[in-house]
Tab-separated table of C-alpha atoms in Angstrom:
chain	number	residue	atom	x	y	z
A	284	MET	CA	-5.331	9.642	30.432
A	285	ILE	CA	-5.308	9.465	26.617
A	286	ARG	CA	-3.379	12.377	25.131
A	287	LEU	CA	-2.306	11.189	21.645
A	288	ILE	CA	-4.175	9.621	18.723
A	289	THR	CA	-2.244	8.392	15.702
A	290	PHE	CA	-3.778	7.618	12.322
A	291	ASP	CA	-2.968	5.469	9.350
A	292	LEU	CA	-3.647	7.386	6.124
A	293	ASP	CA	-4.316	5.136	3.111
A	294	GLU	CA	-7.734	3.464	3.311
A	295	THR	CA	-8.392	5.198	6.636
A	296	LEU	CA	-8.455	8.971	6.204
A	297	TRP	CA	-8.304	8.816	2.413
A	298	GLY	CA	-8.619	6.272	-0.378
A	299	GLY	CA	-5.505	4.394	-1.425
A	300	THR	CA	-5.814	1.600	-3.965
A	301	GLU	CA	-7.960	3.326	-6.594
A	302	VAL	CA	-5.874	6.498	-6.495
A	303	VAL	CA	-2.632	4.532	-6.865
A	304	LEU	CA	-3.999	2.595	-9.838
A	305	GLN	CA	-5.113	5.797	-11.536
A	306	ALA	CA	-1.761	7.471	-10.883
A	307	GLU	CA	0.084	4.442	-12.234
A	308	ASN	CA	-2.043	4.394	-15.385
A	309	GLU	CA	-1.302	8.061	-15.991
A	310	MET	CA	2.406	7.413	-15.469
A	311	ILE	CA	2.374	4.478	-17.894
A	312	GLU	CA	0.622	6.562	-20.530
A	313	TRP	CA	3.118	9.404	-20.100
A	314	VAL	CA	6.131	7.103	-20.475
A	315	SER	CA	4.536	5.293	-23.413
A	316	ASP	CA	4.207	8.561	-25.308
A	317	ARG	CA	8.008	8.625	-25.239
A	318	VAL	CA	8.729	4.897	-25.421
A	319	PRO	CA	5.824	3.152	-27.217
A	320	LYS	CA	6.805	-0.351	-26.136
A	321	PHE	CA	6.778	0.580	-22.453
A	322	ALA	CA	3.112	-0.036	-21.591
A	323	LYS	CA	3.077	-3.651	-22.745
A	324	GLN	CA	6.429	-4.425	-21.159
A	325	TYR	CA	5.479	-2.767	-17.884
A	326	ARG	CA	2.131	-4.499	-17.539
A	327	THR	CA	3.707	-7.862	-18.402
A	328	HIS	CA	6.931	-7.704	-16.378
A	329	ALA	CA	6.611	-5.054	-13.631
A	330	THR	CA	5.563	-7.500	-10.896
A	331	ASP	CA	8.472	-9.858	-11.557
A	332	ILE	CA	10.936	-6.978	-11.868
A	333	ARG	CA	9.709	-5.534	-8.585
A	334	ALA	CA	10.281	-8.853	-6.819
A	335	ALA	CA	13.750	-9.180	-8.361
A	336	THR	CA	14.596	-5.581	-7.431
A	337	LEU	CA	13.634	-6.134	-3.789
A	338	ALA	CA	15.634	-9.354	-3.725
A	339	GLN	CA	18.695	-7.543	-5.076
A	340	ARG	CA	18.177	-4.331	-3.075
A	341	PRO	CA	16.339	-5.282	0.130
A	342	ARG	CA	17.371	-2.058	1.841
A	343	ILE	CA	14.908	-0.047	-0.252
A	344	HIS	CA	11.877	-2.113	0.819
A	345	TYR	CA	10.581	0.797	2.892
A	346	ASP	CA	10.555	3.355	0.082
A	347	PHE	CA	7.881	2.893	-2.568
A	348	ASN	CA	9.331	5.820	-4.525
A	349	LYS	CA	12.724	4.173	-4.926
A	350	ILE	CA	11.093	0.870	-5.807
A	351	ARG	CA	8.872	2.463	-8.440
A	352	VAL	CA	11.758	4.335	-10.081
A	353	ALA	CA	13.888	1.186	-10.120
A	354	VAL	CA	11.111	-0.840	-11.773
A	355	VAL	CA	10.348	1.794	-14.415
A	356	GLU	CA	14.040	2.162	-15.157
A	357	ALA	CA	14.474	-1.596	-15.562
A	358	VAL	CA	11.469	-1.868	-17.887
A	359	LEU	CA	12.765	1.008	-19.993
A	360	GLN	CA	16.084	-0.756	-20.385
A	361	GLU	CA	14.198	-3.872	-21.483
A	362	CYS	CA	12.673	-1.639	-24.154
A	363	GLY	CA	16.161	-0.750	-25.382
A	364	VAL	CA	16.542	2.638	-23.659
A	365	GLN	CA	20.104	3.386	-22.587
A	366	PRO	CA	20.714	3.398	-18.800
A	367	GLY	CA	21.306	7.140	-18.484
A	368	LYS	CA	18.198	8.039	-20.455
A	369	ALA	CA	16.171	5.375	-18.635
A	370	CYS	CA	17.142	6.926	-15.296
A	371	GLU	CA	16.109	10.371	-16.527
A	372	ILE	CA	12.717	9.199	-17.813
A	373	ALA	CA	12.032	7.112	-14.691
A	374	SER	CA	12.693	10.075	-12.400
A	375	ALA	CA	10.339	12.260	-14.442
A	376	ALA	CA	7.747	9.465	-14.462
A	377	LEU	CA	7.735	9.490	-10.656
A	378	CYS	CA	6.783	13.177	-10.752
A	379	ILE	CA	3.898	12.354	-13.091
A	380	PHE	CA	2.818	9.574	-10.754
A	381	HIS	CA	2.790	11.859	-7.729
A	382	GLY	CA	0.930	14.580	-9.557
A	383	TYR	CA	-2.026	12.194	-9.660
A	384	ARG	CA	-1.238	10.291	-6.443
A	385	ASN	CA	-1.724	13.465	-4.426
A	386	LYS	CA	-5.168	14.136	-5.863
A	387	LEU	CA	-6.448	12.582	-2.690
A	388	GLN	CA	-9.939	11.212	-2.250
A	389	LEU	CA	-10.547	12.201	1.356
A	390	ASN	CA	-12.990	10.289	3.458
A	391	LYS	CA	-15.789	12.854	3.724
A	392	ASN	CA	-15.744	12.519	7.509
A	393	ALA	CA	-11.972	12.932	7.899
A	394	ILE	CA	-11.825	16.681	8.478
A	395	PRO	CA	-14.804	16.876	10.893
A	396	LEU	CA	-13.311	13.960	12.861
A	397	LEU	CA	-9.844	15.477	13.112
A	398	ARG	CA	-11.252	18.890	13.952
A	399	GLU	CA	-13.229	17.444	16.853
A	400	LEU	CA	-10.453	15.243	18.185
A	401	ARG	CA	-7.854	17.996	17.985
A	402	GLU	CA	-9.739	19.979	20.614
A	403	ASN	CA	-8.719	17.434	23.263
A	404	TYR	CA	-5.866	15.337	21.891
A	405	LEU	CA	-2.578	15.538	20.040
A	406	LEU	CA	-2.850	13.988	16.578
A	407	ALA	CA	-0.188	12.343	14.395
A	408	SER	CA	-0.113	10.235	11.221
A	409	ILE	CA	1.996	7.150	10.501
A	410	SER	CA	2.141	5.936	6.910
A	411	ASN	CA	3.972	3.541	4.617
A	412	GLY	CA	2.545	5.399	1.632
A	413	THR	CA	4.011	8.202	-0.422
A	414	SER	CA	1.201	10.765	-0.343
A	415	GLU	CA	2.087	13.754	1.773
A	416	VAL	CA	-0.133	15.216	4.475
A	417	HIS	CA	1.316	18.705	3.989
A	418	ARG	CA	-0.079	18.693	0.439
A	419	SER	CA	-3.554	17.765	1.663
A	420	PRO	CA	-6.408	19.575	3.432
A	421	LEU	CA	-5.434	17.655	6.582
A	422	LYS	CA	-2.089	19.423	6.940
A	423	ASN	CA	-3.024	21.625	9.896
A	424	TYR	CA	-4.408	18.896	12.119
A	425	PHE	CA	-1.298	16.828	12.857
A	426	GLU	CA	1.415	17.464	15.400
A	427	LEU	CA	3.678	15.109	13.450
A	428	SER	CA	3.521	12.986	10.299
A	429	VAL	CA	5.901	10.048	9.989
A	430	TYR	CA	6.625	8.416	6.618
A	431	ALA	CA	8.352	5.102	5.987
A	432	ARG	CA	10.625	6.606	3.321
A	433	ASN	CA	12.013	9.100	5.845
A	434	MET	CA	12.402	6.550	8.624
A	435	GLY	CA	14.365	4.006	6.606
A	436	THR	CA	11.880	1.362	7.671
A	437	ARG	CA	8.152	0.719	7.401
A	438	LYS	CA	5.220	-0.574	9.413
A	439	PRO	CA	5.029	-3.034	11.111
A	440	ASP	CA	8.383	-1.885	12.489
A	441	PRO	CA	7.547	-0.493	15.952
A	442	ALA	CA	10.084	2.294	15.364
A	443	MET	CA	7.429	4.083	13.305
A	444	PHE	CA	5.269	4.356	16.415
A	445	GLU	CA	8.043	4.826	18.950
A	446	VAL	CA	9.348	7.954	17.223
A	447	VAL	CA	5.902	9.570	17.497
A	448	LEU	CA	5.618	8.665	21.162
A	449	SER	CA	9.079	10.073	21.798
A	450	HIS	CA	8.457	13.288	19.851
A	451	THR	CA	5.186	13.972	21.670
A	452	LYS	CA	6.534	12.830	25.055
A	453	THR	CA	3.699	10.352	25.364
A	454	LEU	CA	3.634	6.977	27.127
A	455	PRO	CA	2.259	4.091	25.034
A	456	GLN	CA	-0.674	3.638	27.411
A	457	GLN	CA	-1.625	7.272	26.766
A	458	ALA	CA	-1.982	6.736	23.013
A	459	ILE	CA	-4.461	5.199	20.573
A	460	HIS	CA	-3.717	4.154	16.989
A	461	VAL	CA	-6.480	4.122	14.357
A	462	GLY	CA	-5.971	2.078	11.200
A	463	ASP	CA	-7.351	-0.642	8.959
A	464	HIS	CA	-4.531	-3.166	8.608
A	465	PRO	CA	-4.488	-6.045	11.158
A	466	ILE	CA	-0.681	-6.305	11.212
A	467	GLU	CA	0.777	-3.026	9.973
A	468	ASP	CA	-1.541	-0.960	12.165
A	469	LEU	CA	-3.179	-2.936	14.940
A	470	GLU	CA	-0.823	-5.742	15.918
A	471	VAL	CA	2.272	-3.540	15.972
A	472	ALA	CA	0.588	-0.685	17.869
A	473	LYS	CA	-0.673	-3.150	20.455
A	474	ARG	CA	2.822	-4.641	20.708
A	475	VAL	CA	4.213	-1.171	21.412
A	476	GLY	CA	1.674	-0.833	24.239
A	477	MET	CA	-0.852	1.493	22.615
A	478	TYR	CA	-4.617	1.133	22.499
A	479	THR	CA	-6.053	0.390	19.064
A	480	ILE	CA	-9.133	1.144	16.976
A	481	GLN	CA	-9.705	-0.787	13.774
A	482	TYR	CA	-11.344	1.135	10.955
A	483	PHE	CA	-13.118	-1.798	9.361
A	484	THR	CA	-13.400	-1.457	5.579
A	485	GLY	CA	-14.240	-5.079	4.802
A	486	GLU	CA	-10.878	-5.733	3.156
A	487	PHE	CA	-9.515	-7.446	6.266
A	488	ALA	CA	-11.125	-9.527	8.993
A	489	HIS	CA	-11.784	-8.089	12.429
A	490	SER	CA	-8.499	-7.991	14.293
A	491	PRO	CA	-7.987	-9.622	17.699
A	492	TYR	CA	-5.611	-6.739	18.431
A	493	ALA	CA	-8.333	-4.102	18.195
A	494	ASP	CA	-9.694	-2.629	21.421
A	495	LYS	CA	-12.556	-1.164	19.416
A	496	VAL	CA	-13.818	-1.690	15.855
A	497	VAL	CA	-15.674	0.986	13.863
A	498	ASP	CA	-16.931	0.993	10.299
A	499	GLN	CA	-17.633	4.723	10.122
A	500	LEU	CA	-15.053	7.401	10.907
A	501	PRO	CA	-17.402	9.490	13.078
A	502	ASP	CA	-17.641	6.480	15.421
A	503	VAL	CA	-13.957	6.928	16.268
A	504	VAL	CA	-14.907	9.740	18.666
A	505	LEU	CA	-17.069	7.489	20.825
A	506	ALA	CA	-14.496	4.680	20.624
A	507	VAL	CA	-11.785	7.057	21.874
A	508	GLN	CA	-14.017	8.246	24.715
A	509	THR	CA	-14.821	4.671	25.718
A	510	ILE	CA	-11.163	3.652	25.722
A	511	ASN	CA	-10.229	6.765	27.662
A	512	GLU	CA	-12.873	6.139	30.327
A	513	ALA	CA	-11.752	2.532	30.727
A	514	ALA	CA	-8.092	3.591	30.933
A	515	VAL	CA	-8.838	6.133	33.635
A	516	LYS	CA	-10.891	3.590	35.579
A	517	ASN	CA	-8.125	0.990	35.373
A	518	GLN	CA	-5.605	3.499	36.649
A	519	THR	CA	-7.660	4.490	39.716
């Protein structure tokens, strides 16, 4: 019955927040070596500039890379850097950011879990983040990896899930999504018609949209088996 399992990435298969903060700090330091006033300006004004940028350019809401470059560029101009030079430095700063962003802190159980599941199911990843599966040790386990920046939209848009179902020729009731976020992962996947497993990290409350809740990745295997057995029983 179940043939496809999709995964969120950040805070599910690998760490997200701490890695992003470290990457951002490294980026700030790199830019500040070139523009000494940048660090103070960025830490003071980046949040407000980000909000203003999204208000002025709502179409880039799905792409954290474009947002980050726009914010860095705006802060540099506040520091007196000319627009052309600010654009150049901001683009280079994004490369510095990603050099550290892709030093992924894998959940130690991620590879064993994917290896086991891949024996019986198709696997795919669906992410709003900017880290890339093909640059990680997980690259060989997924049939497809869908990123918000390539889709022109982001979770909780159901299009992120529908494209995976279409690509793998899978009906929603034949698929399970595993993720931590109550809305961006669980509510939208359930709305599409998929089964759901919440990876509970403690950051969010238990979701009413979760068919199963686990707090350890290895427990996903049993949760998938339980959902599959129930799905088969309901069909017969």
